[in-house]
Amino acid sequence: MAPARYDQPSFLISEAAARAGMHAQTLRTYDRLGLVVPQRATGRGRRYSERDVDKLREIQRLSQDEGVNLAGIARIFELVEENEQLRDRLEHLLGMSGHRPRVFTASPSGDIVATKPGARLRRTTTAGALVVWRPTRD
C-alpha cells in the first residue's frame, strides 16, 4: 500500500478536527471564512489532507500564541501564497536548470525580460529627443 500524499484528502472532518486539536464546528467556520477549504467527496462531505491539518494547527498557533485575529491570519496566508508564487516566477526567470547567470531588464512596455550579459534592449522610441513645451495664453 502506497503512503498517503501530503495533499491527498483522506480525513473526515471529525478526524481532521481531532488531529488539529479543534472542534469540528471550528473547521466548518474556517471553511466558510476560506481559511482552510477542504476538498469535497461525492456526497459533499469534507475531506482534509495532511496539509490542511498542518494549516489548522498553524491557525491555532497564530491565534492562541501570537494573538492574531482571523482576518490577520487570512492576510498572512494570502501573503505566504503570493510569496510562493513570486518565488516560482523568479525560479522560472532564473532558469534554474541552466545554472548560468542571467541578466534581466525592463522592456519599454514594462515587462521584465532576460537578456545576455552586456546586451541592451533596442529602444522603440527616439532616444534623446527634445520636447519643448510652451504654455498657451488664453
mmCIF file of C-alpha atoms in Angstrom, residues 5-112:
data_model
loop_
_atom_site.group_PDB
_atom_site.id
_atom_site.type_symbol
_atom_site.label_atom_id
_atom_site.label_comp_id
_atom_site.label_asym_id
_atom_site.label_seq_id
_atom_site.Cartn_x
_atom_site.Cartn_y
_atom_site.Cartn_z
ATOM 1 C CA ARG A 5 0.416 12.067 -0.209
ATOM 2 C CA TYR A 6 0.642 15.289 1.784
ATOM 3 C CA ASP A 7 -2.101 16.902 -0.330
ATOM 4 C CA GLN A 8 -4.331 13.851 -0.634
ATOM 5 C CA PRO A 9 -7.733 14.469 1.001
ATOM 6 C CA SER A 10 -8.087 11.469 3.285
ATOM 7 C CA PHE A 11 -9.510 12.639 6.622
ATOM 8 C CA LEU A 12 -13.138 13.123 7.553
ATOM 9 C CA ILE A 13 -13.916 16.337 9.405
ATOM 10 C CA SER A 14 -14.023 14.538 12.773
ATOM 11 C CA GLU A 15 -10.570 13.012 12.273
ATOM 12 C CA ALA A 16 -9.057 16.250 10.960
ATOM 13 C CA ALA A 17 -10.515 18.127 13.944
ATOM 14 C CA ALA A 18 -9.052 15.569 16.366
ATOM 15 C CA ARG A 19 -5.626 15.711 14.679
ATOM 16 C CA ALA A 20 -5.637 19.532 14.847
ATOM 17 C CA GLY A 21 -6.969 19.603 18.424
ATOM 18 C CA MET A 22 -10.114 21.519 17.458
ATOM 19 C CA HIS A 23 -13.855 21.075 17.417
ATOM 20 C CA ALA A 24 -15.405 20.060 14.067
ATOM 21 C CA GLN A 25 -17.579 23.188 14.120
ATOM 22 C CA THR A 26 -14.410 25.296 14.154
ATOM 23 C CA LEU A 27 -13.320 23.589 10.928
ATOM 24 C CA ARG A 28 -16.695 24.363 9.361
ATOM 25 C CA THR A 29 -16.272 28.020 10.344
ATOM 26 C CA TYR A 30 -12.781 28.152 8.837
ATOM 27 C CA ASP A 31 -14.187 26.591 5.660
ATOM 28 C CA ARG A 32 -16.887 29.291 5.449
ATOM 29 C CA LEU A 33 -14.263 32.001 6.000
ATOM 30 C CA GLY A 34 -11.985 30.483 3.355
ATOM 31 C CA LEU A 35 -9.076 29.894 5.737
ATOM 32 C CA VAL A 36 -8.935 26.124 5.164
ATOM 33 C CA VAL A 37 -11.104 24.914 2.304
ATOM 34 C CA PRO A 38 -11.146 21.120 2.170
ATOM 35 C CA GLN A 39 -11.940 19.121 -0.909
ATOM 36 C CA ARG A 40 -15.406 17.627 -1.170
ATOM 37 C CA ALA A 41 -16.285 13.951 -1.531
ATOM 38 C CA THR A 42 -19.002 12.755 -3.867
ATOM 39 C CA GLY A 43 -21.643 13.153 -1.160
ATOM 40 C CA ARG A 44 -20.396 16.728 -0.487
ATOM 41 C CA GLY A 45 -18.636 15.652 2.725
ATOM 42 C CA ARG A 46 -15.462 17.499 3.606
ATOM 43 C CA ARG A 47 -12.168 15.655 3.142
ATOM 44 C CA TYR A 48 -8.998 17.097 4.695
ATOM 45 C CA SER A 49 -5.389 16.432 3.717
ATOM 46 C CA GLU A 50 -2.347 16.390 5.974
ATOM 47 C CA ARG A 51 -1.538 19.854 4.554
ATOM 48 C CA ASP A 52 -4.968 21.073 5.688
ATOM 49 C CA VAL A 53 -4.368 19.685 9.193
ATOM 50 C CA ASP A 54 -0.993 21.461 9.353
ATOM 51 C CA LYS A 55 -2.688 24.677 8.264
ATOM 52 C CA LEU A 56 -5.313 24.238 11.006
ATOM 53 C CA ARG A 57 -2.534 23.825 13.561
ATOM 54 C CA GLU A 58 -0.866 26.989 12.252
ATOM 55 C CA ILE A 59 -4.137 28.915 12.567
ATOM 56 C CA GLN A 60 -4.439 27.729 16.144
ATOM 57 C CA ARG A 61 -0.838 28.707 16.928
ATOM 58 C CA LEU A 62 -1.197 32.155 15.378
ATOM 59 C CA SER A 63 -4.463 32.888 17.148
ATOM 60 C CA GLN A 64 -3.634 31.469 20.570
ATOM 61 C CA ASP A 65 0.114 32.030 20.904
ATOM 62 C CA GLU A 66 0.543 35.169 18.809
ATOM 63 C CA GLY A 67 -2.862 36.805 19.340
ATOM 64 C CA VAL A 68 -3.577 37.259 15.636
ATOM 65 C CA ASN A 69 -7.264 37.556 14.711
ATOM 66 C CA LEU A 70 -8.802 35.530 11.882
ATOM 67 C CA ALA A 71 -8.688 38.440 9.420
ATOM 68 C CA GLY A 72 -4.976 38.823 10.138
ATOM 69 C CA ILE A 73 -4.412 35.101 9.687
ATOM 70 C CA ALA A 74 -6.232 35.203 6.349
ATOM 71 C CA ARG A 75 -3.967 38.070 5.237
ATOM 72 C CA ILE A 76 -0.855 36.184 6.376
ATOM 73 C CA PHE A 77 -1.936 33.169 4.327
ATOM 74 C CA GLU A 78 -2.566 35.402 1.276
ATOM 75 C CA LEU A 79 0.919 36.893 1.598
ATOM 76 C CA VAL A 80 2.529 33.473 2.003
ATOM 77 C CA GLU A 81 0.747 32.265 -1.148
ATOM 78 C CA GLU A 82 1.798 35.389 -3.050
ATOM 79 C CA ASN A 83 5.383 34.917 -1.865
ATOM 80 C CA GLU A 84 5.381 31.306 -3.092
ATOM 81 C CA GLN A 85 4.054 32.408 -6.491
ATOM 82 C CA LEU A 86 6.747 35.090 -6.746
ATOM 83 C CA ARG A 87 9.446 32.564 -5.840
ATOM 84 C CA ASP A 88 8.143 30.214 -8.537
ATOM 85 C CA ARG A 89 8.207 33.073 -11.043
ATOM 86 C CA LEU A 90 11.744 34.007 -10.019
ATOM 87 C CA GLU A 91 12.930 30.415 -10.405
ATOM 88 C CA HIS A 92 11.365 30.363 -13.855
ATOM 89 C CA LEU A 93 13.089 33.614 -14.802
ATOM 90 C CA LEU A 94 16.420 32.492 -13.441
ATOM 91 C CA GLY A 95 16.284 29.295 -15.447
ATOM 92 C CA MET A 96 17.376 27.144 -12.551
ATOM 93 C CA SER A 97 18.199 24.221 -14.860
ATOM 94 C CA GLY A 98 20.858 26.174 -16.764
ATOM 95 C CA HIS A 99 22.844 27.363 -13.724
ATOM 96 C CA ARG A 100 24.207 30.219 -15.797
ATOM 97 C CA PRO A 101 23.937 33.811 -14.632
ATOM 98 C CA ARG A 102 21.132 35.722 -16.272
ATOM 99 C CA VAL A 103 20.596 39.436 -16.681
ATOM 100 C CA PHE A 104 17.160 40.991 -16.599
ATOM 101 C CA THR A 105 15.955 44.330 -17.837
ATOM 102 C CA ALA A 106 12.661 46.108 -18.334
ATOM 103 C CA SER A 107 11.229 46.382 -21.825
ATOM 104 C CA PRO A 108 9.639 49.659 -22.989
ATOM 105 C CA SER A 109 6.250 48.190 -22.071
ATOM 106 C CA GLY A 110 7.475 47.492 -18.523
ATOM 107 C CA ASP A 111 7.807 43.705 -18.856
ATOM 108 C CA ILE A 112 10.822 42.011 -17.288
#
